[in-house]
Short mmCIF file of C-alpha atoms and ligand atoms in Angstrom, two decimals:
data_model
loop_
_atom_site.label_atom_id
_atom_site.label_comp_id
_atom_site.label_asym_id
_atom_site.label_seq_id
_atom_site.Cartn_x
_atom_site.Cartn_y
_atom_site.Cartn_z
CA HIS A 27 178.08 71.17 226.22
CA ALA A 28 178.61 70.86 229.96
CA LYS A 29 181.02 73.76 229.90
CA ALA A 30 178.69 76.15 228.04
CA SER A 31 177.47 77.93 231.16
CA GLY A 32 177.10 77.51 234.89
CA LYS A 33 173.43 76.69 234.51
CA ASN A 34 174.04 74.05 231.87
CA THR A 35 176.72 72.42 234.00
CA SER A 36 174.35 71.65 236.82
CA GLN A 37 171.69 70.51 234.38
CA PHE A 38 174.21 68.20 232.74
CA PHE A 39 175.01 66.50 236.04
CA THR A 40 171.34 66.21 236.89
CA GLU A 41 170.71 64.45 233.59
CA GLU A 42 173.63 62.15 234.13
CA MET A 43 172.44 61.29 237.60
CA GLN A 44 168.95 60.72 236.26
CA GLN A 45 170.30 58.37 233.60
CA ARG A 46 172.33 56.47 236.13
CA SER A 47 169.39 56.00 238.43
CA ASN A 48 167.19 54.95 235.48
CA TYR A 49 169.80 52.36 234.57
CA LYS A 50 169.90 51.14 238.17
CA MET A 51 166.10 50.72 238.22
CA TYR A 52 166.32 48.98 234.87
CA LEU A 53 168.94 46.58 236.26
CA LYS A 54 166.86 46.02 239.38
CA ASN A 55 163.77 45.05 237.37
CA ALA A 56 165.70 42.85 234.96
CA LEU A 57 167.56 41.16 237.81
CA THR A 58 164.34 40.52 239.74
CA LYS A 59 162.95 38.80 236.67
CA ALA A 60 166.15 36.83 236.05
CA LEU A 61 166.10 35.59 239.64
CA GLN A 62 162.44 34.55 239.39
CA GLU A 63 163.20 32.64 236.20
CA GLY A 64 166.41 31.16 237.59
CA ALA A 65 168.17 32.68 234.61
CA LEU A 66 171.44 33.36 236.43
CA GLU A 67 174.27 30.93 235.90
CA VAL A 68 177.24 29.94 237.99
CA TYR A 69 180.74 29.46 236.58
CA TYR A 70 183.45 27.57 238.44
CA GLN A 71 187.13 28.47 238.55
CA PRO A 72 189.56 25.65 239.46
CA ILE A 73 191.99 26.12 242.37
CA VAL A 74 195.19 24.08 242.24
CA ASP A 75 196.89 22.62 245.33
CA LEU A 76 200.65 23.20 244.95
CA HIS A 77 201.49 20.35 247.34
CA ASN A 78 199.87 17.50 245.42
CA ARG A 79 199.42 19.41 242.13
CA GLN A 80 195.75 18.48 241.93
CA ILE A 81 192.60 20.55 241.77
CA GLU A 82 191.21 20.46 245.29
CA LYS A 83 188.76 23.36 245.12
CA CYS A 84 186.79 25.63 242.82
CA GLU A 85 185.28 29.07 243.32
CA ALA A 86 181.66 29.58 242.27
CA LEU A 87 181.18 32.90 240.43
CA VAL A 88 177.73 34.09 239.43
CA ARG A 89 177.11 35.01 235.79
CA TRP A 90 174.24 36.99 234.34
CA GLN A 91 173.74 37.01 230.61
CA HIS A 92 171.18 39.67 229.82
CA GLU A 93 170.02 40.35 226.25
CA GLY A 94 173.06 38.56 224.88
CA LYS A 95 175.63 40.34 227.03
CA PHE A 96 177.31 39.38 230.29
CA ILE A 97 176.83 41.99 232.98
CA SER A 98 179.66 41.95 235.53
CA PRO A 99 178.86 40.83 239.09
CA MET A 100 180.72 43.97 240.19
CA GLU A 101 177.86 45.88 238.56
CA PHE A 102 174.80 43.86 239.57
CA ILE A 103 175.74 42.53 243.05
CA PRO A 104 175.53 46.07 244.52
CA VAL A 105 172.10 46.45 242.87
CA ALA A 106 170.98 43.13 244.38
CA GLU A 107 172.20 44.36 247.78
CA GLU A 108 170.44 47.70 247.53
CA PHE A 109 167.08 46.19 246.53
CA GLN A 110 166.91 43.19 248.88
CA LEU A 111 167.66 40.67 246.15
CA ALA A 112 170.95 39.48 247.65
CA LYS A 113 169.45 36.66 249.71
CA ASP A 114 167.69 35.14 246.69
CA LEU A 115 170.85 35.48 244.65
CA GLY A 116 172.92 33.85 247.38
CA GLN A 117 170.48 30.96 247.71
CA LEU A 118 170.44 30.39 243.96
CA VAL A 119 174.26 30.29 243.81
CA LEU A 120 174.44 27.89 246.76
CA GLU A 121 171.77 25.54 245.33
CA LYS A 122 173.45 25.45 241.93
CA THR A 123 176.81 24.83 243.59
CA CYS A 124 175.41 21.84 245.50
CA ARG A 125 173.91 20.46 242.29
CA GLN A 126 177.26 20.92 240.58
CA LEU A 127 178.94 18.89 243.34
CA GLN A 128 176.37 16.13 242.75
CA ALA A 129 177.14 16.19 239.04
CA LEU A 130 180.89 15.92 239.72
CA ASP A 131 180.31 12.97 242.05
CA ASN A 132 178.08 11.28 239.48
CA ALA A 133 180.86 11.69 236.91
CA GLN A 134 183.31 10.22 239.46
CA CYS A 135 185.58 13.24 239.63
CA ARG A 136 187.97 13.52 242.59
CA PRO A 137 185.98 15.03 245.46
CA ILE A 138 186.57 18.79 245.62
CA THR A 139 185.13 21.58 247.71
CA ILE A 140 183.45 24.59 246.11
CA ALA A 141 183.61 28.07 247.60
CA VAL A 142 180.73 30.53 247.27
CA ASN A 143 181.07 34.29 247.85
CA ARG A 144 178.97 35.91 250.55
CA SER A 145 178.39 39.59 251.29
CA VAL A 146 176.83 40.98 254.46
CA ALA A 147 173.47 41.46 252.71
CA GLU A 148 173.21 37.72 251.99
CA PHE A 149 173.54 36.54 255.58
CA PRO A 150 170.35 34.95 256.91
CA LYS A 151 168.42 36.54 259.73
CA ALA A 152 168.26 34.14 262.64
CA LYS A 153 165.46 31.55 262.85
CA ARG A 154 164.29 31.59 259.26
CA SER A 155 165.08 28.08 258.20
CA HIS A 156 164.50 28.60 254.47
CA GLU A 157 167.31 31.15 254.59
CA ASP A 158 169.69 28.89 256.48
CA TRP A 159 172.58 27.86 254.24
CA LEU A 160 173.08 24.61 256.15
CA GLU A 161 169.44 23.72 255.50
CA ILE A 162 169.93 24.36 251.79
CA ILE A 163 173.09 22.22 251.72
CA ARG A 164 171.33 19.41 253.59
CA GLU A 165 168.29 19.53 251.29
CA GLN A 166 170.60 19.15 248.31
CA GLY A 167 172.16 16.07 249.89
CA ILE A 168 175.68 17.47 250.11
CA ASN A 169 178.11 17.10 253.01
CA ALA A 170 178.79 20.49 254.59
CA ASP A 171 182.55 19.96 254.31
CA ARG A 172 182.28 20.21 250.53
CA ILE A 173 181.19 23.85 250.83
CA SER A 174 183.36 26.83 251.68
CA PHE A 175 182.27 30.45 252.16
CA GLU A 176 184.32 33.42 250.97
CA ILE A 177 183.79 36.50 253.08
CA THR A 178 185.57 39.83 253.37
CA GLU A 179 187.10 41.10 256.57
CA SER A 180 184.37 43.71 257.21
CA ILE A 181 182.02 40.87 258.20
CA LEU A 182 184.37 40.07 261.09
CA ALA A 183 184.21 43.57 262.62
CA PRO A 184 183.14 43.54 266.30
CA GLU A 185 179.76 45.16 265.54
CA ASN A 186 178.88 42.21 263.28
CA SER A 187 178.95 39.58 266.01
CA GLU A 188 175.69 38.00 264.79
CA PHE A 189 177.47 37.16 261.52
CA THR A 190 180.52 35.75 263.28
CA ASP A 191 178.21 33.62 265.41
CA TYR A 192 176.58 32.27 262.27
CA LEU A 193 180.01 31.62 260.73
CA SER A 194 180.88 29.58 263.83
CA THR A 195 177.73 27.51 263.30
CA LEU A 196 178.78 26.88 259.69
CA LYS A 197 182.27 25.86 260.82
CA LYS A 198 180.90 23.48 263.44
CA ALA A 199 178.86 21.82 260.70
CA GLY A 200 182.06 21.27 258.69
CA CYS A 201 182.06 24.17 256.22
CA THR A 202 185.30 26.10 255.75
CA ILE A 203 185.74 29.87 255.64
CA SER A 204 188.07 31.87 253.39
CA LEU A 205 188.95 35.51 253.77
CA ASP A 206 188.66 37.05 250.28
CA ASP A 207 190.72 39.91 248.81
CA PHE A 208 193.07 39.78 251.78
CA GLY A 209 195.27 42.84 252.10
CA THR A 210 192.86 45.33 250.52
CA GLY A 211 190.76 46.17 253.60
CA TYR A 212 191.55 48.85 256.09
CA SER A 213 190.54 47.33 259.39
CA SER A 214 192.90 46.08 262.07
CA LEU A 215 194.19 42.52 261.95
CA SER A 216 192.88 41.71 265.42
CA TYR A 217 189.87 39.82 264.02
CA LEU A 218 192.32 37.17 262.80
CA ARG A 219 192.81 36.18 266.43
CA THR A 220 189.14 36.10 267.30
CA PHE A 221 187.73 34.10 264.42
CA PRO A 222 189.23 30.85 263.07
CA ILE A 223 189.65 31.44 259.34
CA ASP A 224 190.72 28.44 257.25
CA ASN A 225 192.13 30.17 254.16
CA LEU A 226 193.51 33.60 253.31
CA LYS A 227 193.01 34.63 249.69
CA ILE A 228 195.87 36.90 248.66
CA ASP A 229 194.35 39.65 246.54
CA ARG A 230 195.05 39.77 242.81
CA SER A 231 196.54 43.27 243.09
CA PHE A 232 199.57 41.88 244.97
CA VAL A 233 199.92 38.85 242.73
CA SER A 234 199.88 40.88 239.51
CA ASP A 235 202.84 43.01 240.68
CA LEU A 236 204.85 40.09 242.01
CA GLU A 237 207.38 39.85 239.17
CA GLU A 238 208.07 43.59 238.82
CA ASP A 239 207.70 44.95 242.31
CA GLU A 240 210.01 44.02 245.19
CA GLU A 241 207.53 45.40 247.70
CA ALA A 242 204.69 43.23 246.42
CA LEU A 243 207.00 40.25 246.85
CA THR A 244 207.78 41.27 250.43
CA LEU A 245 204.09 41.73 251.22
CA VAL A 246 203.06 38.37 249.77
CA SER A 247 205.90 36.61 251.55
CA THR A 248 204.85 38.25 254.84
CA ILE A 249 201.18 37.31 254.33
CA ILE A 250 202.17 33.69 253.72
CA ALA A 251 204.41 33.60 256.81
CA MET A 252 201.67 35.13 258.95
CA ALA A 253 199.06 32.68 257.64
CA LYS A 254 201.38 29.76 258.41
CA ALA A 255 202.01 31.02 261.94
CA LEU A 256 198.25 31.31 262.50
CA GLY A 257 197.51 27.86 261.04
CA MET A 258 195.79 29.11 257.88
CA LYS A 259 196.29 28.12 254.25
CA THR A 260 196.95 30.67 251.51
CA ILE A 261 195.23 30.88 248.13
CA ALA A 262 196.73 33.27 245.57
CA GLU A 263 194.11 34.97 243.37
CA GLY A 264 194.59 36.15 239.81
CA VAL A 265 197.68 34.12 238.89
CA GLU A 266 198.19 34.72 235.17
CA THR A 267 201.82 33.83 234.45
CA ARG A 268 204.26 30.99 235.02
CA GLY A 269 206.62 33.47 236.69
CA GLN A 270 203.98 34.37 239.30
CA LEU A 271 203.26 30.69 239.87
CA GLN A 272 206.96 29.90 240.42
CA LEU A 273 207.46 32.79 242.84
CA LEU A 274 204.36 31.79 244.83
CA GLU A 275 205.54 28.19 244.97
CA GLU A 276 208.97 29.32 246.27
CA LEU A 277 207.28 31.49 248.89
CA GLY A 278 205.30 28.48 250.14
CA CYS A 279 201.82 29.47 248.95
CA ASP A 280 199.39 26.54 249.24
CA TYR A 281 196.86 27.09 246.43
CA ILE A 282 196.80 28.85 243.06
CA GLN A 283 193.77 30.32 241.30
CA GLY A 284 193.84 32.32 238.10
CA PHE A 285 193.71 32.48 234.33
CA PHE A 286 197.12 30.73 234.13
CA PHE A 287 195.35 27.45 234.88
CA SER A 288 191.81 28.30 233.89
CA ARG A 289 189.21 31.02 233.57
CA PRO A 290 185.93 30.40 235.37
CA LEU A 291 184.20 27.56 233.46
CA PRO A 292 180.50 27.07 232.65
CA GLU A 293 178.97 24.08 234.42
CA ASP A 294 179.04 21.81 231.38
CA LYS A 295 182.80 22.33 230.91
CA LEU A 296 183.91 21.62 234.46
CA VAL A 297 183.81 17.80 234.47
CA ASP A 298 185.94 17.61 231.33
CA TYR A 299 188.45 20.08 232.72
CA LEU A 300 188.77 18.24 236.03
CA GLN A 301 189.13 14.85 234.37
CA ALA A 302 191.73 16.04 231.87
CA PHE A 303 193.74 18.15 234.32
CA ASP A 304 197.47 17.43 234.33
CA TYR A 305 199.72 19.88 236.16
CA ASP A 306 202.76 18.97 234.07
CA PHE A 307 200.94 20.17 230.95
CA TYR A 308 201.27 23.74 232.30
CA LEU A 309 205.01 23.63 233.05
P1 C2E B 161 186.31 37.64 243.89
O1 C2E B 161 185.52 36.83 244.83
O2 C2E B 161 187.61 38.18 244.37
O3 C2E B 161 186.49 36.71 242.61
C1 C2E B 161 187.61 36.68 241.80
C2 C2E B 161 187.42 37.48 240.54
O4 C2E B 161 188.66 37.52 239.83
C3 C2E B 161 186.40 36.90 239.57
O5 C2E B 161 185.78 37.97 238.89
C4 C2E B 161 187.30 36.10 238.61
O6 C2E B 161 186.71 35.89 237.34
C5 C2E B 161 188.47 37.02 238.52
N1 C2E B 161 189.71 36.33 238.17
C6 C2E B 161 190.09 35.07 238.49
N2 C2E B 161 191.32 34.79 238.02
C7 C2E B 161 191.76 35.90 237.40
C8 C2E B 161 192.98 36.25 236.72
O7 C2E B 161 193.91 35.47 236.59
N3 C2E B 161 193.06 37.52 236.21
C9 C2E B 161 192.04 38.42 236.33
N4 C2E B 161 192.20 39.62 235.78
N5 C2E B 161 190.87 38.13 236.97
C10 C2E B 161 190.74 36.90 237.50
P2 C2E B 161 184.19 38.06 238.70
O8 C2E B 161 183.63 36.70 238.44
O9 C2E B 161 183.91 39.14 237.70
O10 C2E B 161 183.68 38.48 240.12
C11 C2E B 161 184.00 39.73 240.66
C12 C2E B 161 183.59 39.82 242.10
O11 C2E B 161 182.16 39.76 242.21
C13 C2E B 161 184.10 38.66 242.96
O12 C2E B 161 185.43 38.89 243.36
C14 C2E B 161 183.12 38.68 244.10
O13 C2E B 161 183.47 39.66 245.04
C15 C2E B 161 181.83 39.10 243.40
N6 C2E B 161 181.04 37.89 243.10
C16 C2E B 161 181.11 37.02 242.06
N7 C2E B 161 180.20 36.05 242.17
C17 C2E B 161 179.52 36.29 243.33
C18 C2E B 161 178.44 35.62 244.03
O14 C2E B 161 177.93 34.57 243.60
N8 C2E B 161 178.01 36.20 245.21
C19 C2E B 161 178.58 37.33 245.70
N9 C2E B 161 178.12 37.82 246.85
N10 C2E B 161 179.60 37.96 245.09
C20 C2E B 161 180.06 37.46 243.93
MG1 MG B 162 185.86 35.27 245.99
MG1 MG B 163 188.76 37.20 245.66
MG1 MG B 164 189.90 39.80 244.59
#
């Protein structure tokens, strides 16, 4: 009916915008409640080291099951950011991650590090200790070197120097920093010289085209060479096939993450997966 007349067209869009903003407010209220109740979960996706063929890391990925359905983080993280819920969400994910590390240690798994994702909105404002990630890690009794933070390159822009300062504090304490979705941003690469990143995560969009697209192969090979020259490790995201794995191994990629090895796992499935893991099983 949108096409019926000029008047109706504008009314149609107004209704649609109204619905969208109602849905956003609905999500905001439901998310506030979920955070208060600690109803969010964290799943963990294994990351395989191609040099020793062991799982050395996992990525923590937040999950929200609302009225029986999972809502994607791509949908609710922006809502958390817009309504000042991002800090609480970030703290919850970090606390759960530390507790998960405790559980792995108690089950005598090989010691791994777990990476949590961080957006600008989650960064603590200086001098508020309850917001300080290092304080949270310490309170949970975890060594800082077991925790990694995944950031995107926009955080490293010159105007965000307070965030880079905080990242330096985290690094001094032993945490590692990974640059997420590498290759999808539009800023200059100069920040790579000014901040010591530990790992580059090669974005899934390059990995998924690796077998069909010569240019994707060239790009990935160049990213790996650059990372090596700068003393960083590479983690390939979204590896789904054996062919992608083999190409990445030939190109000298250090770590593999993706559905080929495992989807993100709920906390009660992680110990079993880690203890049963055998690289040769996947060949
Ligand atoms: P990301 O950090 O790049 O995380 C990787 C995403 O790729 C995850 O989606 C993961 O489930 C998915 N993935 C992993 N392997 C494969 C694969 O082989 N194939 C495909 N098709 N997908 C794969 P997810 O969990 O839906 O998260 C989406 C994004 O939401 C994340 O992208 C991250 O930016 C954000 N996010 C997730 N959890 C958190 C969190 O706790 N805090 C913050 N700030 N952001 C989060
Ligand atoms: Mg990530
Ligand atoms: Mg990523
Ligand atoms: Mg990505």
